[in-house]
mmCIF file of C-alpha atoms and ligand atoms in Angstrom:
data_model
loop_
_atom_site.group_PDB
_atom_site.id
_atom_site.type_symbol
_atom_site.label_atom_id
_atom_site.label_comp_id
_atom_site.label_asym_id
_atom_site.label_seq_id
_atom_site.Cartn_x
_atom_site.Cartn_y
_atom_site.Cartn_z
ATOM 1 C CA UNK W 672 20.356 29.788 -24.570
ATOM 2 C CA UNK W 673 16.951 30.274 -26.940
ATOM 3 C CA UNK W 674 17.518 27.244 -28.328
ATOM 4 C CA UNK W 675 17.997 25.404 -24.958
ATOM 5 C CA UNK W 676 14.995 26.957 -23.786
ATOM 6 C CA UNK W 677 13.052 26.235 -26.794
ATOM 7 C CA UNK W 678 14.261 22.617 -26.558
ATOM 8 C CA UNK W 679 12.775 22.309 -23.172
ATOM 9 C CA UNK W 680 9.518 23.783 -23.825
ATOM 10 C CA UNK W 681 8.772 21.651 -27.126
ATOM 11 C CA UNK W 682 10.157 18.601 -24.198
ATOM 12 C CA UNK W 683 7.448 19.484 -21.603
ATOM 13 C CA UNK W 684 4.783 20.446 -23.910
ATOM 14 C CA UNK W 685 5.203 16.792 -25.297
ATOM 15 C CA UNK W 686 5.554 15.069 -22.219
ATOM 16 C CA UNK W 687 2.176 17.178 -20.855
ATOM 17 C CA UNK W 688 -0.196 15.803 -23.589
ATOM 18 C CA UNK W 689 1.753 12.028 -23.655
ATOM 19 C CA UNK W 690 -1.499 9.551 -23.292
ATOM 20 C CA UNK W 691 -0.112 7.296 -20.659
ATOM 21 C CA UNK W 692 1.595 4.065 -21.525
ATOM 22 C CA UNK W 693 -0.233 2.690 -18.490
ATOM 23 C CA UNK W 694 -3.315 -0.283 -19.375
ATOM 24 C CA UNK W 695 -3.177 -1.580 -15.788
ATOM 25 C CA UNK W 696 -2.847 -0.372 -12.095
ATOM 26 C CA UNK W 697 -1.945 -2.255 -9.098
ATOM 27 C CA UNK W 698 -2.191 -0.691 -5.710
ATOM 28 C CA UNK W 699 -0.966 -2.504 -3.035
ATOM 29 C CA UNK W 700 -1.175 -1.447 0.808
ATOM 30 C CA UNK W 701 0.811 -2.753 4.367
ATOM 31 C CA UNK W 702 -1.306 -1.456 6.979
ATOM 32 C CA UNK W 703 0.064 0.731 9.219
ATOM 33 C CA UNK W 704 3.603 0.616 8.703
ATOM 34 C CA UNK W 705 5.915 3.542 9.677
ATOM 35 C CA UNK W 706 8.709 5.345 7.867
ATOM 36 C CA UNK W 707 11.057 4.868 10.145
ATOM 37 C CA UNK W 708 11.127 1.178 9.313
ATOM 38 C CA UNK W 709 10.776 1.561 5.949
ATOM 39 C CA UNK W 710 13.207 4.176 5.184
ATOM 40 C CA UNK W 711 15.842 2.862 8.269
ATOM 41 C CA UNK W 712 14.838 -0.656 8.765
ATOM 42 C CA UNK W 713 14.906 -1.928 12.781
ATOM 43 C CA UNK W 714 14.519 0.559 14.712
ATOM 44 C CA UNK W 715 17.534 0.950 17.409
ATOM 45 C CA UNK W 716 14.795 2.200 20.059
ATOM 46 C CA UNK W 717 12.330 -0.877 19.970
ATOM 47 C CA UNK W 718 15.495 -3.602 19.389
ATOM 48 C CA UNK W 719 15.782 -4.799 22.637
ATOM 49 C CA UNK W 720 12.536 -3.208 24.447
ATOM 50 C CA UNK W 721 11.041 -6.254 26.630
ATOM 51 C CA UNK W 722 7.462 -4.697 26.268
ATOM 52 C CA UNK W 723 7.570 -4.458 22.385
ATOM 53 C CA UNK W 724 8.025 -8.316 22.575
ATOM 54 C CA UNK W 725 12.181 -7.783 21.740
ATOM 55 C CA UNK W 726 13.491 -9.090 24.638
ATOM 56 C CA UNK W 727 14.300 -12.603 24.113
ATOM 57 C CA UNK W 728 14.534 -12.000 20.108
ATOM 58 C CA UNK W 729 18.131 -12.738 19.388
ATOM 59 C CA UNK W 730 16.873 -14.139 16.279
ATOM 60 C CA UNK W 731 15.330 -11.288 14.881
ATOM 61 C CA UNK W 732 18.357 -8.642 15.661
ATOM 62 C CA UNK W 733 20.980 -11.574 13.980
ATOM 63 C CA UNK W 734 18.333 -11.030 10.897
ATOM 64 C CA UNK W 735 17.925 -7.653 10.850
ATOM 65 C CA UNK W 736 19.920 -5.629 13.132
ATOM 66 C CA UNK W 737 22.953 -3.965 11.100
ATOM 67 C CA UNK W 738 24.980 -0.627 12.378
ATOM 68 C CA UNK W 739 23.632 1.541 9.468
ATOM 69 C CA UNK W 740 20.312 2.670 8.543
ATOM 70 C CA UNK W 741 20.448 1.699 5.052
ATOM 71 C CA UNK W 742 22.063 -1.599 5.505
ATOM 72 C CA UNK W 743 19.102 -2.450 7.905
ATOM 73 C CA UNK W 744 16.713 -1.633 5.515
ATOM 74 C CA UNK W 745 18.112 -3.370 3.004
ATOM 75 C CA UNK W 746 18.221 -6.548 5.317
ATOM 76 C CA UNK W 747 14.320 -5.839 6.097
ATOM 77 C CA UNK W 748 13.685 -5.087 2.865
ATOM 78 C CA UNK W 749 15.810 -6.740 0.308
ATOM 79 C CA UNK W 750 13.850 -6.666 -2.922
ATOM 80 C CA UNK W 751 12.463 -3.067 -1.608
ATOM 81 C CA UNK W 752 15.514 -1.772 -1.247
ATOM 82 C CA UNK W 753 18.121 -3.336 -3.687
ATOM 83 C CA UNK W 754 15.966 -3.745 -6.983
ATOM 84 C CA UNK W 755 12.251 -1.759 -6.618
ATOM 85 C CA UNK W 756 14.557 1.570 -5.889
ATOM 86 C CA UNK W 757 16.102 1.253 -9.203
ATOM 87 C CA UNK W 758 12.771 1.121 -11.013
ATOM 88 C CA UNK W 759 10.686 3.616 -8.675
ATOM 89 C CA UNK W 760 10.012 6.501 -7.188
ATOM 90 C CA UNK W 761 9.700 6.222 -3.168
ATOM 91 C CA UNK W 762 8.094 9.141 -1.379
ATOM 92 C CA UNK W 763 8.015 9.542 2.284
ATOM 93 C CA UNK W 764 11.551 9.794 4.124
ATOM 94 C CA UNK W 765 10.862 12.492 6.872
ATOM 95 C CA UNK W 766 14.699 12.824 7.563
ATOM 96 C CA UNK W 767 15.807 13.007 3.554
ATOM 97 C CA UNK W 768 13.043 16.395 3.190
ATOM 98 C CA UNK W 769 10.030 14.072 1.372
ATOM 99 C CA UNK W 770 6.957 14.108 3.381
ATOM 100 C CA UNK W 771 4.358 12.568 2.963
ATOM 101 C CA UNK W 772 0.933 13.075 5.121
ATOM 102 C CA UNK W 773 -2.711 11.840 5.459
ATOM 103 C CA UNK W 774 -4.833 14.795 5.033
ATOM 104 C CA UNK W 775 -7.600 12.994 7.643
ATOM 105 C CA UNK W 776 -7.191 13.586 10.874
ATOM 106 C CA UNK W 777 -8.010 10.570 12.966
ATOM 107 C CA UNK W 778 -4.973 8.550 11.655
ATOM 108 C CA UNK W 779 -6.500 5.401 11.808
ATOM 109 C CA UNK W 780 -7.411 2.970 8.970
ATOM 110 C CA UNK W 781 -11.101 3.457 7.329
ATOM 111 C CA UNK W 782 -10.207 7.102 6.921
ATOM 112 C CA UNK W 783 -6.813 6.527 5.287
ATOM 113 C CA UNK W 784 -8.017 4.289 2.841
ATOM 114 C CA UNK W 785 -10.994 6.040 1.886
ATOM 115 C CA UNK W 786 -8.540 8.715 1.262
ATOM 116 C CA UNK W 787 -6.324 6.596 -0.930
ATOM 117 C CA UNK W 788 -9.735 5.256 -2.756
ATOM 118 C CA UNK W 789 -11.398 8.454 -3.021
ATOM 119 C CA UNK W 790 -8.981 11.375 -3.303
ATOM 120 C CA UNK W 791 -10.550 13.097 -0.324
ATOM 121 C CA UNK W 792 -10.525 13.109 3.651
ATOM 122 C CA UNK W 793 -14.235 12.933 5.061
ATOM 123 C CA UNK W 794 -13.681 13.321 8.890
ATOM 124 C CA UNK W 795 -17.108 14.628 9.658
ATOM 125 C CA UNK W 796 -18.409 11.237 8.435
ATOM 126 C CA UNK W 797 -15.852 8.563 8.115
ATOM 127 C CA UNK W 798 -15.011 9.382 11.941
ATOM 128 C CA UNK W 799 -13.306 6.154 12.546
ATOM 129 C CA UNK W 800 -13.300 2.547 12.150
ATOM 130 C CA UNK W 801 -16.835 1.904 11.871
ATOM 131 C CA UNK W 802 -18.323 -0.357 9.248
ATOM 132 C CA UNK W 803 -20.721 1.377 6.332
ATOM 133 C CA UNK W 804 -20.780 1.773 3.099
ATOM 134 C CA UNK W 805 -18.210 4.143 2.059
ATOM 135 C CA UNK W 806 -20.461 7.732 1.258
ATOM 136 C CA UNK W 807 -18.321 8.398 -1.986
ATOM 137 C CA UNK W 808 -17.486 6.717 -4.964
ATOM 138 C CA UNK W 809 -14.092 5.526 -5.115
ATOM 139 C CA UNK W 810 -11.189 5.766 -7.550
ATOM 140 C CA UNK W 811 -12.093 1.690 -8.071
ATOM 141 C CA UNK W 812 -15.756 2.446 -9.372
ATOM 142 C CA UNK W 813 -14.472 5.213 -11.101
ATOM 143 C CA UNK W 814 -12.118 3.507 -13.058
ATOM 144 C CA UNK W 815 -14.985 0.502 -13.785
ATOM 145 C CA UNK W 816 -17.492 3.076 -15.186
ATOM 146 C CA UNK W 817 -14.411 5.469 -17.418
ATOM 147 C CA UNK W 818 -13.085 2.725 -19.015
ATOM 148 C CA UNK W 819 -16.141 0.369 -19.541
ATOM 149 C CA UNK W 820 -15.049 -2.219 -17.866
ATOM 150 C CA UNK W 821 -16.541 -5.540 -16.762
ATOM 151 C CA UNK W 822 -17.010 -5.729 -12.911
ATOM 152 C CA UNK W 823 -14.881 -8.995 -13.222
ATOM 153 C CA UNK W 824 -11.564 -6.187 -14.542
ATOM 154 C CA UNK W 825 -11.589 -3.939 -10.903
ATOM 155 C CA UNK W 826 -10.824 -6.117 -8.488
ATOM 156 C CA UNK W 827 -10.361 -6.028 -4.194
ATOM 157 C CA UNK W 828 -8.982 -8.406 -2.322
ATOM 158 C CA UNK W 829 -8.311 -7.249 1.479
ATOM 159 C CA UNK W 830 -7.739 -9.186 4.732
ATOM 160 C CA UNK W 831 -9.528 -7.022 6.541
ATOM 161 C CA UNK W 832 -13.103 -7.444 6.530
ATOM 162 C CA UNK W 833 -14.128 -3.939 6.565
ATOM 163 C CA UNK W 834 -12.740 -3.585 2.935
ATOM 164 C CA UNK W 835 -16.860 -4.757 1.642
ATOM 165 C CA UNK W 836 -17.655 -1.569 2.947
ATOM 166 C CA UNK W 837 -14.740 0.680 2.100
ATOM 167 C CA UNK W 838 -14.134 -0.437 -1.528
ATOM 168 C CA UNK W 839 -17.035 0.591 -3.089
ATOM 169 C CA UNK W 840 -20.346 3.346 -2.716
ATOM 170 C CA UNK W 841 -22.540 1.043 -4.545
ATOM 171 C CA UNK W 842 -22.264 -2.557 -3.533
ATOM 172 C CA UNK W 843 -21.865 -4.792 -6.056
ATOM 173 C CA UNK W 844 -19.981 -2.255 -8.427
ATOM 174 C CA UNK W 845 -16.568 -4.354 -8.063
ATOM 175 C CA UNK W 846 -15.160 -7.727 -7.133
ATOM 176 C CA UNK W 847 -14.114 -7.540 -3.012
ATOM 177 C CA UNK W 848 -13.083 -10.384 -1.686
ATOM 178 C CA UNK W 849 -12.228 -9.461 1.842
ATOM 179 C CA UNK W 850 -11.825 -10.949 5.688
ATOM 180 C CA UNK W 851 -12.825 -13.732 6.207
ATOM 181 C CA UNK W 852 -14.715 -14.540 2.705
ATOM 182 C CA UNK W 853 -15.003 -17.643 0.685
ATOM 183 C CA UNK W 854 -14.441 -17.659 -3.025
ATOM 184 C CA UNK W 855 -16.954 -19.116 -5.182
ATOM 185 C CA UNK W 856 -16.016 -21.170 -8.306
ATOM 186 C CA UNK W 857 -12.629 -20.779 -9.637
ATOM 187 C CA UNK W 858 -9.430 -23.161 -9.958
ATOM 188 C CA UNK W 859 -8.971 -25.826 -7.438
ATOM 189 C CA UNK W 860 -5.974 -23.883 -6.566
ATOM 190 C CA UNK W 861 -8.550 -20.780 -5.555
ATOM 191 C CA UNK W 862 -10.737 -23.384 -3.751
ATOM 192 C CA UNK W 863 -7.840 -24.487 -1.581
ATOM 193 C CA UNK W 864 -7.204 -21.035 -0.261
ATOM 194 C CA UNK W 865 -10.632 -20.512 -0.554
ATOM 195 C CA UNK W 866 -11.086 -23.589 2.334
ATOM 196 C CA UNK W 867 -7.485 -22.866 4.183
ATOM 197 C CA UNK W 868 -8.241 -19.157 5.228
ATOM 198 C CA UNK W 869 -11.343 -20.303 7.167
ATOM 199 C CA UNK W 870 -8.983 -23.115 9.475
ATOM 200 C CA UNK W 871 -5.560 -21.364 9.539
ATOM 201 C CA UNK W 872 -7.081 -18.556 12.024
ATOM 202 C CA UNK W 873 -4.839 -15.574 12.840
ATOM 203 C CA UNK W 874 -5.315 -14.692 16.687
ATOM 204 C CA UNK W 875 -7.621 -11.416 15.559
ATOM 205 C CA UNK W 876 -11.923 -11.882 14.566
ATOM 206 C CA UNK W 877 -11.782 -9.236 11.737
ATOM 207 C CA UNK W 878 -8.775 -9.947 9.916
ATOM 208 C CA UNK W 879 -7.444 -12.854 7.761
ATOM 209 C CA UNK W 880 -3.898 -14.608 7.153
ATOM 210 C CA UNK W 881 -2.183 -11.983 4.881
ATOM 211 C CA UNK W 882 -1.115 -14.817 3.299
ATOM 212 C CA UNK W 883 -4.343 -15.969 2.098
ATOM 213 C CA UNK W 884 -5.255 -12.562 0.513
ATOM 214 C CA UNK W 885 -2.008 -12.412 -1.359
ATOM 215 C CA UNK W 886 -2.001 -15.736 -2.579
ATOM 216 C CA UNK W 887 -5.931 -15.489 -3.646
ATOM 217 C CA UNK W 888 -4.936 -11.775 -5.471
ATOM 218 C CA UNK W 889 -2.560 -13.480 -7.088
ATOM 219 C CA UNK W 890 -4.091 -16.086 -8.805
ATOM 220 C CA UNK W 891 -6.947 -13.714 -9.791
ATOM 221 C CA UNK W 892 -4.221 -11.774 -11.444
ATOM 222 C CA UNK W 893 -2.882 -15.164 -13.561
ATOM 223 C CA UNK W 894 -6.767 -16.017 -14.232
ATOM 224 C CA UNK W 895 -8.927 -13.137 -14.527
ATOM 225 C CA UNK W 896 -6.628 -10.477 -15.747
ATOM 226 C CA UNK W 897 -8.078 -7.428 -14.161
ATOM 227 C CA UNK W 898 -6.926 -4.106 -15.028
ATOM 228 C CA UNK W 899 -7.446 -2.599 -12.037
ATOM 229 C CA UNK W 900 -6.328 -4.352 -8.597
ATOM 230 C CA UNK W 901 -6.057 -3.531 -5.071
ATOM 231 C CA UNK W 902 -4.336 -6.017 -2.662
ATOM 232 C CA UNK W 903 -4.664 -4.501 0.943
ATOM 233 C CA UNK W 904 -2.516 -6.726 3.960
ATOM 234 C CA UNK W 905 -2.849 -6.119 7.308
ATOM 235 C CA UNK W 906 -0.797 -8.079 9.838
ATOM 236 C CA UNK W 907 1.772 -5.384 10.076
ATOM 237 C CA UNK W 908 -0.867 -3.273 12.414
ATOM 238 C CA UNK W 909 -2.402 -6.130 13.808
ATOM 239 C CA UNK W 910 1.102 -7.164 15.164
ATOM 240 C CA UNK W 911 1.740 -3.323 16.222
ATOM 241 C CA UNK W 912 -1.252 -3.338 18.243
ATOM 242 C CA UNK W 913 -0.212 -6.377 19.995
ATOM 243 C CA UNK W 914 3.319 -5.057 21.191
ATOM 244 C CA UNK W 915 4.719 -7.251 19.146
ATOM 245 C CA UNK W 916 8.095 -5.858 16.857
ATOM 246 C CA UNK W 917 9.463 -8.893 16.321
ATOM 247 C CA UNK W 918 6.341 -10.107 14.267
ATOM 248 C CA UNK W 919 6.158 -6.506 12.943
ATOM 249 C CA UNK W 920 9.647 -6.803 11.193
ATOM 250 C CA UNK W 921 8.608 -10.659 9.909
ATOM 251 C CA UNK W 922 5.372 -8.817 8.076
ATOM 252 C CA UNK W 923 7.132 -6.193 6.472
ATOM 253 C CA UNK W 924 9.762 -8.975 5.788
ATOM 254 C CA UNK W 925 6.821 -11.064 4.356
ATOM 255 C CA UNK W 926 5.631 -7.772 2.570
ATOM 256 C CA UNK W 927 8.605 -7.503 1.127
ATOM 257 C CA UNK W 928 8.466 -10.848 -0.225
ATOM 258 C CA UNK W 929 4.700 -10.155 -1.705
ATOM 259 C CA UNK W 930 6.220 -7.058 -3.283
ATOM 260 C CA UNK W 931 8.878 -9.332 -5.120
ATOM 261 C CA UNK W 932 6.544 -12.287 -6.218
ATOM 262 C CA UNK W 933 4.124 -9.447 -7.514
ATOM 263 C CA UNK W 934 6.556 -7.796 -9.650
ATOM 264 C CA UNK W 935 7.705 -11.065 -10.911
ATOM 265 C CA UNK W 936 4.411 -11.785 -12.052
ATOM 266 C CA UNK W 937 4.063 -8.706 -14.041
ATOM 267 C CA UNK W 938 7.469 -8.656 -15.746
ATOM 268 C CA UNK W 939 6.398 -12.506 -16.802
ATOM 269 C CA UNK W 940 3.036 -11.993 -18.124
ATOM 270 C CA UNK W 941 2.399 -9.994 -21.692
ATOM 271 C CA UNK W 942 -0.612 -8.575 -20.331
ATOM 272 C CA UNK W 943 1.134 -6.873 -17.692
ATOM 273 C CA UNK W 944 4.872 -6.092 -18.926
ATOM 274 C CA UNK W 945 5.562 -2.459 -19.821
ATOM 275 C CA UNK W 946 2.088 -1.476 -19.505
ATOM 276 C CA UNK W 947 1.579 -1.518 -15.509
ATOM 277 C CA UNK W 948 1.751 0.630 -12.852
ATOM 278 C CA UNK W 949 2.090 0.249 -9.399
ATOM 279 C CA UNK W 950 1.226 1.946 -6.590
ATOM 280 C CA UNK W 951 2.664 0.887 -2.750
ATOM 281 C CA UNK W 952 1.646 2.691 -0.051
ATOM 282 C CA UNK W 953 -0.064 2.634 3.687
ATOM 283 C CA UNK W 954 -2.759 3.748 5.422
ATOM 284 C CA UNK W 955 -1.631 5.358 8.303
ATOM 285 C CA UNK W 956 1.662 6.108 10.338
ATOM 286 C CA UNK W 957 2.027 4.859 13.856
ATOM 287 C CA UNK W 958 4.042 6.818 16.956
ATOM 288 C CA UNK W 959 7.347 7.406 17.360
ATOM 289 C CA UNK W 960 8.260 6.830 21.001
ATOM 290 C CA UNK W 961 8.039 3.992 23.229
ATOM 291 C CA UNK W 962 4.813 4.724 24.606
ATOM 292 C CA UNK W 963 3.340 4.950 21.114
ATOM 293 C CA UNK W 964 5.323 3.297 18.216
ATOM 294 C CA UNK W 965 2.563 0.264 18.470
ATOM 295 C CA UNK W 966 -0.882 2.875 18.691
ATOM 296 C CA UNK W 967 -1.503 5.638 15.772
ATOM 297 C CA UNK W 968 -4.436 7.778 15.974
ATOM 298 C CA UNK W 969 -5.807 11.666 16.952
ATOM 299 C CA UNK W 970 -3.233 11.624 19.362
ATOM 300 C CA UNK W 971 -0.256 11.031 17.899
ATOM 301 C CA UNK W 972 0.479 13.527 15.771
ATOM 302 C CA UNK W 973 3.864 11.237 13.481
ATOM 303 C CA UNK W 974 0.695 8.972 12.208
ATOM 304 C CA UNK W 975 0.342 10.953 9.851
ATOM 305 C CA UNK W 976 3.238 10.065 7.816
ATOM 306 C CA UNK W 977 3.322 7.732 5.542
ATOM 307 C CA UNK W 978 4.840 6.964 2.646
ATOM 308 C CA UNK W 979 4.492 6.021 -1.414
ATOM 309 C CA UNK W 980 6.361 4.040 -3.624
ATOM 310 C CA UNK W 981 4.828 4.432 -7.344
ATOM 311 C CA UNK W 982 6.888 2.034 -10.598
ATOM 312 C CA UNK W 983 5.373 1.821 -14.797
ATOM 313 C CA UNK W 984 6.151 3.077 -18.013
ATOM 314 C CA UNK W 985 4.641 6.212 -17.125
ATOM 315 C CA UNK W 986 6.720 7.071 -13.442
ATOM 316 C CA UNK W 987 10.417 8.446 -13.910
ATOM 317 C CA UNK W 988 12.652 6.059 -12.184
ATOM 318 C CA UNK W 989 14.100 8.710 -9.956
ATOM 319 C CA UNK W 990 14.589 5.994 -6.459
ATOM 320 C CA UNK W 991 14.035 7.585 -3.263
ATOM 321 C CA UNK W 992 13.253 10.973 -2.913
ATOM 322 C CA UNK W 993 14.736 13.783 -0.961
ATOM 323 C CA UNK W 994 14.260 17.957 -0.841
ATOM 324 C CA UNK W 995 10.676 17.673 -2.714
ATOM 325 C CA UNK W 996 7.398 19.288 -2.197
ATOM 326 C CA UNK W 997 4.960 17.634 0.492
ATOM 327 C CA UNK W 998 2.521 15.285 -1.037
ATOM 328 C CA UNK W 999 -0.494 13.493 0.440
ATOM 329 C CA UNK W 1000 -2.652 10.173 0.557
ATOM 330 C CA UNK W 1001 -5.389 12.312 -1.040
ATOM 331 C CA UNK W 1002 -2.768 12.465 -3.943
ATOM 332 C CA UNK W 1003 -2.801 8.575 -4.379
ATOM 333 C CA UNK W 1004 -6.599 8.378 -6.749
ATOM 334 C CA UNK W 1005 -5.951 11.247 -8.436
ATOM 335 C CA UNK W 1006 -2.852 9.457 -9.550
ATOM 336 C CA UNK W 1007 -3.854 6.156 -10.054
ATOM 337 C CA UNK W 1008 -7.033 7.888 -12.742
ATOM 338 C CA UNK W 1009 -4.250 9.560 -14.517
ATOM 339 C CA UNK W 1010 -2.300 6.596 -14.647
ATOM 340 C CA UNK W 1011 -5.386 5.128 -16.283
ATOM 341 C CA UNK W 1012 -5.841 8.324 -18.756
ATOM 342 C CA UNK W 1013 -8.906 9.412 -16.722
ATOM 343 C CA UNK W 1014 -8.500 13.201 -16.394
ATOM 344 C CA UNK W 1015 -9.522 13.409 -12.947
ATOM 345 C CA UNK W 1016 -9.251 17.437 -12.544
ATOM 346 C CA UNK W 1017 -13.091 18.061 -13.486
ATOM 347 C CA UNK W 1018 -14.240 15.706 -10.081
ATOM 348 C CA UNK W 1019 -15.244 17.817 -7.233
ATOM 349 C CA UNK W 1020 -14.861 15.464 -5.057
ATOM 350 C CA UNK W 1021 -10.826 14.666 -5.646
ATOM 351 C CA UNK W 1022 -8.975 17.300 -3.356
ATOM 352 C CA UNK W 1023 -5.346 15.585 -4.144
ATOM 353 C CA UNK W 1024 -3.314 16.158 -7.044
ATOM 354 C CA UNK W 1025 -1.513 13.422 -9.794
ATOM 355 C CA UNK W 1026 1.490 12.944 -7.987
ATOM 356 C CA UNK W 1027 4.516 13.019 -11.075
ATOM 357 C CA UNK W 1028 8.439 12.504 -9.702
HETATM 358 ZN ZN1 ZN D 2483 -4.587 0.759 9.685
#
């Protein structure tokens, strides 16, 4: 029994002082997308609602309607669900005893990702979706001024164009490409996309093509090599907001696809293998009846879940999560600095807590 004990100290001691295996951190966000069709896939109460634009979609329940929760989600989510599991740990299933919350209380997106960025909820001033300079430093500066890195290593690419203003205190600190935002110099391949996101419009002013943002992040990440990278889509909630669940389920779909071209890139490059981490998350939850699955807000108090799926040499594998301690999107930048082997306990400003499964 000593010896046991003993065994498991010297085990935990070690593992407490371990420098992180971690060079690189990728965060990547869905905006707005809710639990319940993350963790259970299409959701029986929307599948055939006329005003959540269902009505006529025969196509979409053939895709993705199955009679079990997981089998849905696996059919939503494929790579998600049948090979990320087996090398994460996913935080957020309501049902399975795993919450996750935002610690903000206007639900809505500025303040949850100023959370995820800067450890902290700021409702006094970040009171909504308004567009200024984000008052605190985030975990993306942070990480730029710990580690000495050029500006060209912390990179933002968002399709929202709100992201200039969220990403960074100090303009200028990192690289944001984000909206609607041409991209000077690079590969003619970066030029193309560059050119294509300004004529392929999406039917909202303040948002790009996901598709643009990804593809752009992506061939930063062959080219430039940053060590730090946010890619931040958004059509899930712009979708949402439009009543429309049948284009919601083809942008997580589409997400899920992002998710599986980004973690082929990794496991293929020798800057990235075995020495990144990743971080998937969202902003904010949305409601869960019919009269609010497609708003989120002060109002509707399930918003406030969200969820967290974290994979690296540093994260135990341990899949999806069940009967665990509440965590919260304050939790995320303390976590990604740690990841990093910035001790982030000393900063006043970072309420949350390294989250470790
Ligand atoms: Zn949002």
């Amino acid at each position: 029994m000593l010896k046991k004990l003993f065994v498991v100290l010297v085990l935990s001691l070690s593992l407490a002082g371990q420098t992180p295996r971690t060079k690189n951190v990728i965060l990547i966000t869905a905006d707005g997308v809710r639990w319940q069709d993350l963790f259970t896939g299409m959701d029986p109460m929307l599948k055939d609602e006329k005003d959540a634009g269902m009505k006529d979609a025969a196509d979409r329940r053939a895709r993705y309607w199955r009679d079990t929760p997981e089998a849905r989600r696996e059919q939503l989510m494929p790579f998600f669900w049948k090979d990320l599991v087996k090398r994460a740990a996913i935080y957020g299933n309501v049902t399975k005893n795993s919450p996750m919350t935002v610690t903000n209380t206007l639900r809505v997106s500025y303040p949850g990702y100023s959370e995820i960025l800067t450890g902290h909820s700021n409702d006094a001033v970040i009171d909504g979706n308004v567009n200024f300079q984000n008052p605190s430093r985030t975990v993306l500066e942070i990480a730029r001024e710990k580690l000495a890195l050029d500006r060209s290593k912390v990179a933002l690419f968002g399709s929202w164009d709100s992201f200039k203003w969220i990403g960074e205190s100090k303009p200028g600190t990192i690289t944001i490409n984000a909206g609607y935002e041409a991209w000077e110099g690079g590969n003619a391949r970066m030029r193309d996309l560059s050119r294509a996101q300004m004529m392929a419009l999406p039917p909202w002013d303040d948002a790009r093509h996901d598709y643009f943002t990804f593809e752009m992040a992506m061939e930063y990440l062959r080219t430039a090599k940053p060590r730090v990278l946010f890619i931040t889509l958004d059509e899930t909630d712009d979708w949402a907001h439009d009543k429309r669940y049948d284009r919601v389920l083809d942008s997580i779909h589409y997400f899920d696809q992002c998710l599986r071209e980004l973690f082929g890139a990794i496991d293929s490059m020798p800057e990235y293998k075995g020495s990144t981490s990743v971080i998937v998350t969202t902003d904010h939850g949305r409601g869960d009846k019919l009269d609010t699955w497609s708003g989120h807000g002060k109002k509707i108090p399930d918003a406030a879940n969200v969820w967290m799926a974290m994979a690296g040499p540093d994260t135990r594998a341990a899949g999806e999560m069940h009967d665990v301690p509440e965590i919260h999107q304050r939790d995320v930048a303390p976590t990604i600095l740690s990841l990093l082997g910035i001790d982030p306990s000393g900063m006043k400003e970072i309420l949350g807590r390294p989250v470790k499964p």
